[in-house]
GROMACS .gro file of N, CA and C in nm:
model
  243
    1MET      N    1   2.498  -1.379  -0.458
    1MET     CA    2   2.377  -1.323  -0.509
    1MET      C    3   2.257  -1.391  -0.441
    2ARG      N    4   2.173  -1.310  -0.394
    2ARG     CA    5   2.053  -1.375  -0.326
    2ARG      C    6   1.940  -1.383  -0.419
    3THR      N    7   1.857  -1.497  -0.399
    3THR     CA    8   1.748  -1.510  -0.480
    3THR      C    9   1.610  -1.473  -0.410
    4ILE      N   10   1.534  -1.400  -0.471
    4ILE     CA   11   1.402  -1.349  -0.412
    4ILE      C   12   1.288  -1.400  -0.501
    5TYR      N   13   1.201  -1.461  -0.431
    5TYR     CA   14   1.070  -1.512  -0.502
    5TYR      C   15   0.965  -1.423  -0.459
    6LEU      N   16   0.885  -1.375  -0.574
    6LEU     CA   17   0.775  -1.289  -0.547
    6LEU      C   18   0.649  -1.348  -0.621
    7ASP      N   19   0.531  -1.325  -0.563
    7ASP     CA   20   0.406  -1.379  -0.618
    7ASP      C   21   0.340  -1.261  -0.686
    8GLY      N   22   0.330  -1.262  -0.826
    8GLY     CA   23   0.255  -1.163  -0.897
    8GLY      C   24   0.112  -1.141  -0.863
    9LEU      N   25   0.053  -1.239  -0.808
    9LEU     CA   26  -0.091  -1.216  -0.760
    9LEU      C   27  -0.103  -1.117  -0.655
   10ASN      N   28   0.008  -1.082  -0.584
   10ASN     CA   29   0.007  -0.977  -0.482
   10ASN      C   30   0.054  -0.848  -0.542
   11MET      N   31   0.060  -0.843  -0.674
   11MET     CA   32   0.121  -0.711  -0.751
   11MET      C   33   0.017  -0.682  -0.855
   12ALA      N   34  -0.106  -0.718  -0.854
   12ALA     CA   35  -0.206  -0.681  -0.952
   12ALA      C   36  -0.253  -0.535  -0.940
   13GLU      N   37  -0.269  -0.491  -0.820
   13GLU     CA   38  -0.316  -0.361  -0.788
   13GLU      C   39  -0.192  -0.280  -0.736
   14ILE      N   40  -0.176  -0.161  -0.792
   14ILE     CA   41  -0.058  -0.085  -0.754
   14ILE      C   42  -0.044  -0.067  -0.599
   15GLU      N   43  -0.147  -0.020  -0.532
   15GLU     CA   44  -0.147   0.005  -0.387
   15GLU      C   45  -0.102  -0.123  -0.312
   16GLU      N   46  -0.172  -0.227  -0.335
   16GLU     CA   47  -0.142  -0.352  -0.273
   16GLU      C   48   0.007  -0.405  -0.315
   17ALA      N   49   0.053  -0.380  -0.439
   17ALA     CA   50   0.184  -0.414  -0.467
   17ALA      C   51   0.289  -0.339  -0.377
   18HIS      N   52   0.273  -0.213  -0.364
   18HIS     CA   53   0.366  -0.138  -0.285
   18HIS      C   54   0.386  -0.190  -0.144
   19VAL      N   55   0.283  -0.227  -0.089
   19VAL     CA   56   0.277  -0.277   0.054
   19VAL      C   57   0.349  -0.413   0.053
   20TYR      N   58   0.314  -0.501  -0.041
   20TYR     CA   59   0.373  -0.638  -0.059
   20TYR      C   60   0.517  -0.620  -0.084
   21LEU      N   61   0.552  -0.546  -0.174
   21LEU     CA   62   0.697  -0.548  -0.212
   21LEU      C   63   0.789  -0.467  -0.105
   22ALA      N   64   0.733  -0.379  -0.033
   22ALA     CA   65   0.807  -0.312   0.079
   22ALA      C   66   0.841  -0.427   0.185
   23LYS      N   67   0.740  -0.494   0.217
   23LYS     CA   68   0.762  -0.615   0.313
   23LYS      C   69   0.860  -0.714   0.259
   24GLU      N   70   0.820  -0.767   0.145
   24GLU     CA   71   0.909  -0.882   0.093
   24GLU      C   72   1.056  -0.848   0.055
   25LEU      N   73   1.074  -0.719   0.016
   25LEU     CA   74   1.201  -0.680  -0.030
   25LEU      C   75   1.281  -0.604   0.084
   26GLY      N   76   1.218  -0.583   0.192
   26GLY     CA   77   1.284  -0.516   0.301
   26GLY      C   78   1.306  -0.357   0.280
   27PHE      N   79   1.225  -0.301   0.212
   27PHE     CA   80   1.248  -0.164   0.187
   27PHE      C   81   1.231  -0.082   0.317
   28PRO      N   82   1.309   0.028   0.322
   28PRO     CA   83   1.306   0.109   0.452
   28PRO      C   84   1.173   0.175   0.475
   29ASP      N   85   1.145   0.218   0.601
   29ASP     CA   86   1.031   0.282   0.642
   29ASP      C   87   0.993   0.403   0.568
   30TYR      N   88   1.091   0.468   0.508
   30TYR     CA   89   1.060   0.594   0.443
   30TYR      C   90   1.035   0.568   0.289
   31TYR      N   91   1.014   0.439   0.249
   31TYR     CA   92   0.963   0.406   0.111
   31TYR      C   93   0.842   0.479   0.075
   32GLY      N   94   0.846   0.547  -0.039
   32GLY     CA   95   0.741   0.640  -0.068
   32GLY      C   96   0.619   0.575  -0.130
   33LYS      N   97   0.614   0.451  -0.162
   33LYS     CA   98   0.502   0.372  -0.214
   33LYS      C   99   0.444   0.442  -0.341
   34ASN      N  100   0.536   0.469  -0.438
   34ASN     CA  101   0.496   0.513  -0.565
   34ASN      C  102   0.601   0.451  -0.654
   35LEU      N  103   0.573   0.469  -0.799
   35LEU     CA  104   0.659   0.403  -0.889
   35LEU      C  105   0.808   0.453  -0.896
   36ASP      N  106   0.825   0.592  -0.875
   36ASP     CA  107   0.956   0.642  -0.862
   36ASP      C  108   1.038   0.585  -0.750
   37ALA      N  109   0.964   0.569  -0.630
   37ALA     CA  110   1.038   0.515  -0.513
   37ALA      C  111   1.066   0.371  -0.526
   38LEU      N  112   0.962   0.294  -0.601
   38LEU     CA  113   1.003   0.151  -0.629
   38LEU      C  114   1.125   0.144  -0.712
   39PHE      N  115   1.136   0.218  -0.816
   39PHE     CA  116   1.259   0.214  -0.895
   39PHE      C  117   1.382   0.252  -0.811
   40ASP      N  118   1.373   0.345  -0.738
   40ASP     CA  119   1.494   0.390  -0.656
   40ASP      C  120   1.536   0.273  -0.559
   41CYS      N  121   1.436   0.210  -0.488
   41CYS     CA  122   1.460   0.108  -0.398
   41CYS      C  123   1.510  -0.021  -0.468
   42LEU      N  124   1.449  -0.050  -0.584
   42LEU     CA  125   1.502  -0.160  -0.655
   42LEU      C  126   1.641  -0.146  -0.699
   43THR      N  127   1.683  -0.029  -0.746
   43THR     CA  128   1.820  -0.013  -0.795
   43THR      C  129   1.909  -0.005  -0.670
   44GLU      N  130   1.863   0.040  -0.552
   44GLU     CA  131   1.960   0.059  -0.444
   44GLU      C  132   1.967  -0.067  -0.354
   45PHE      N  133   1.852  -0.139  -0.328
   45PHE     CA  134   1.850  -0.247  -0.232
   45PHE      C  135   1.850  -0.372  -0.306
   46CYS      N  136   1.822  -0.388  -0.426
   46CYS     CA  137   1.805  -0.523  -0.500
   46CYS      C  138   1.900  -0.544  -0.612
   47SER      N  139   2.007  -0.462  -0.623
   47SER     CA  140   2.092  -0.470  -0.735
   47SER      C  141   2.181  -0.602  -0.732
   48ASP      N  142   2.184  -0.659  -0.611
   48ASP     CA  143   2.259  -0.792  -0.597
   48ASP      C  144   2.177  -0.909  -0.586
   49ALA      N  145   2.046  -0.895  -0.649
   49ALA     CA  146   1.954  -1.002  -0.637
   49ALA      C  147   1.920  -1.074  -0.769
   50PHE      N  148   1.869  -1.200  -0.762
   50PHE     CA  149   1.813  -1.264  -0.867
   50PHE      C  150   1.668  -1.277  -0.830
   51ILE      N  151   1.578  -1.211  -0.915
   51ILE     CA  152   1.436  -1.207  -0.866
   51ILE      C  153   1.353  -1.296  -0.968
   52VAL      N  154   1.277  -1.380  -0.898
   52VAL     CA  155   1.174  -1.464  -0.973
   52VAL      C  156   1.039  -1.416  -0.935
   53ILE      N  157   0.957  -1.384  -1.035
   53ILE     CA  158   0.827  -1.342  -1.010
   53ILE      C  159   0.738  -1.444  -1.075
   54ASN      N  160   0.670  -1.516  -0.981
   54ASN     CA  161   0.567  -1.623  -1.021
   54ASN      C  162   0.426  -1.559  -1.042
   55ASN      N  163   0.354  -1.617  -1.127
   55ASN     CA  164   0.224  -1.565  -1.164
   55ASN      C  165   0.235  -1.419  -1.225
   56SER      N  166   0.345  -1.401  -1.310
   56SER     CA  167   0.374  -1.269  -1.354
   56SER      C  168   0.270  -1.209  -1.449
   57LYS      N  169   0.178  -1.291  -1.506
   57LYS     CA  170   0.075  -1.230  -1.584
   57LYS      C  171  -0.020  -1.154  -1.514
   58ALA      N  172  -0.019  -1.171  -1.371
   58ALA     CA  173  -0.105  -1.093  -1.286
   58ALA      C  174  -0.051  -0.957  -1.246
   59VAL      N  175   0.076  -0.936  -1.273
   59VAL     CA  176   0.150  -0.814  -1.234
   59VAL      C  177   0.095  -0.693  -1.311
   60ASN      N  178   0.066  -0.586  -1.232
   60ASN     CA  179   0.023  -0.463  -1.296
   60ASN      C  180   0.136  -0.426  -1.395
   61LYS      N  181   0.096  -0.379  -1.513
   61LYS     CA  182   0.189  -0.349  -1.630
   61LYS      C  183   0.294  -0.239  -1.573
   62ALA      N  184   0.250  -0.139  -1.508
   62ALA     CA  185   0.336  -0.030  -1.461
   62ALA      C  186   0.440  -0.087  -1.362
   63ILE      N  187   0.407  -0.171  -1.277
   63ILE     CA  188   0.495  -0.244  -1.195
   63ILE      C  189   0.603  -0.326  -1.273
   64THR      N  190   0.551  -0.404  -1.373
   64THR     CA  191   0.643  -0.478  -1.457
   64THR      C  192   0.747  -0.384  -1.518
   65LYS      N  193   0.699  -0.270  -1.572
   65LYS     CA  194   0.793  -0.174  -1.642
   65LYS      C  195   0.894  -0.124  -1.545
   66VAL      N  196   0.862  -0.092  -1.424
   66VAL     CA  197   0.961  -0.043  -1.327
   66VAL      C  198   1.066  -0.156  -1.297
   67PHE      N  199   1.020  -0.274  -1.289
   67PHE     CA  200   1.112  -0.393  -1.259
   67PHE      C  201   1.217  -0.404  -1.375
   68LEU      N  202   1.156  -0.401  -1.500
   68LEU     CA  203   1.254  -0.411  -1.623
   68LEU      C  204   1.348  -0.292  -1.623
   69ASP      N  205   1.295  -0.167  -1.595
   69ASP     CA  206   1.382  -0.051  -1.605
   69ASP      C  207   1.491  -0.064  -1.505
   70ALA      N  208   1.456  -0.104  -1.377
   70ALA     CA  209   1.558  -0.123  -1.275
   70ALA      C  210   1.660  -0.230  -1.309
   71ALA      N  211   1.608  -0.340  -1.360
   71ALA     CA  212   1.698  -0.447  -1.401
   71ALA      C  213   1.802  -0.398  -1.514
   72SER      N  214   1.747  -0.312  -1.601
   72SER     CA  215   1.827  -0.273  -1.711
   72SER      C  216   1.943  -0.182  -1.664
   73GLU      N  217   1.910  -0.106  -1.571
   73GLU     CA  218   1.999  -0.012  -1.498
   73GLU      C  219   2.118  -0.087  -1.418
   74THR      N  220   2.070  -0.196  -1.345
   74THR     CA  221   2.154  -0.249  -1.247
   74THR      C  222   2.211  -0.388  -1.299
   75GLY      N  223   2.166  -0.445  -1.390
   75GLY     CA  224   2.195  -0.580  -1.439
   75GLY      C  225   2.132  -0.691  -1.352
   76THR      N  226   2.046  -0.662  -1.265
   76THR     CA  227   1.972  -0.749  -1.191
   76THR      C  228   1.895  -0.852  -1.281
   77TYR      N  229   1.902  -0.975  -1.246
   77TYR     CA  230   1.833  -1.077  -1.329
   77TYR      C  231   1.689  -1.087  -1.269
   78ILE      N  232   1.585  -1.087  -1.362
   78ILE     CA  233   1.455  -1.102  -1.323
   78ILE      C  234   1.392  -1.212  -1.417
   79ILE      N  235   1.328  -1.306  -1.359
   79ILE     CA  236   1.254  -1.404  -1.438
   79ILE      C  237   1.104  -1.388  -1.418
   80PHE      N  238   1.024  -1.380  -1.518
   80PHE     CA  239   0.883  -1.364  -1.511
   80PHE      C  240   0.834  -1.507  -1.556
   81ARG      N  241   0.767  -1.567  -1.465
   81ARG     CA  242   0.691  -1.694  -1.498
   81ARG      C  243   0.556  -1.703  -1.444
   0.00000   0.00000   0.00000
């Protein structure tokens, strides 16, 4: 299982978060940069990951919800700190 560290300060605004997450998580070029596409990519490409989100209080609430929904579906571990 791989560990991924993310900085919540880069996920405060949805548009900025999509660019940041696509780069950090290695999403494919066809990533749609919307919440549905984020869920799809998290469940497809990050199901074998342990994700640590630092500065999690800064993360946009909609992004947080997508991470939690994806983790619920795949069993991915996510730590918000």
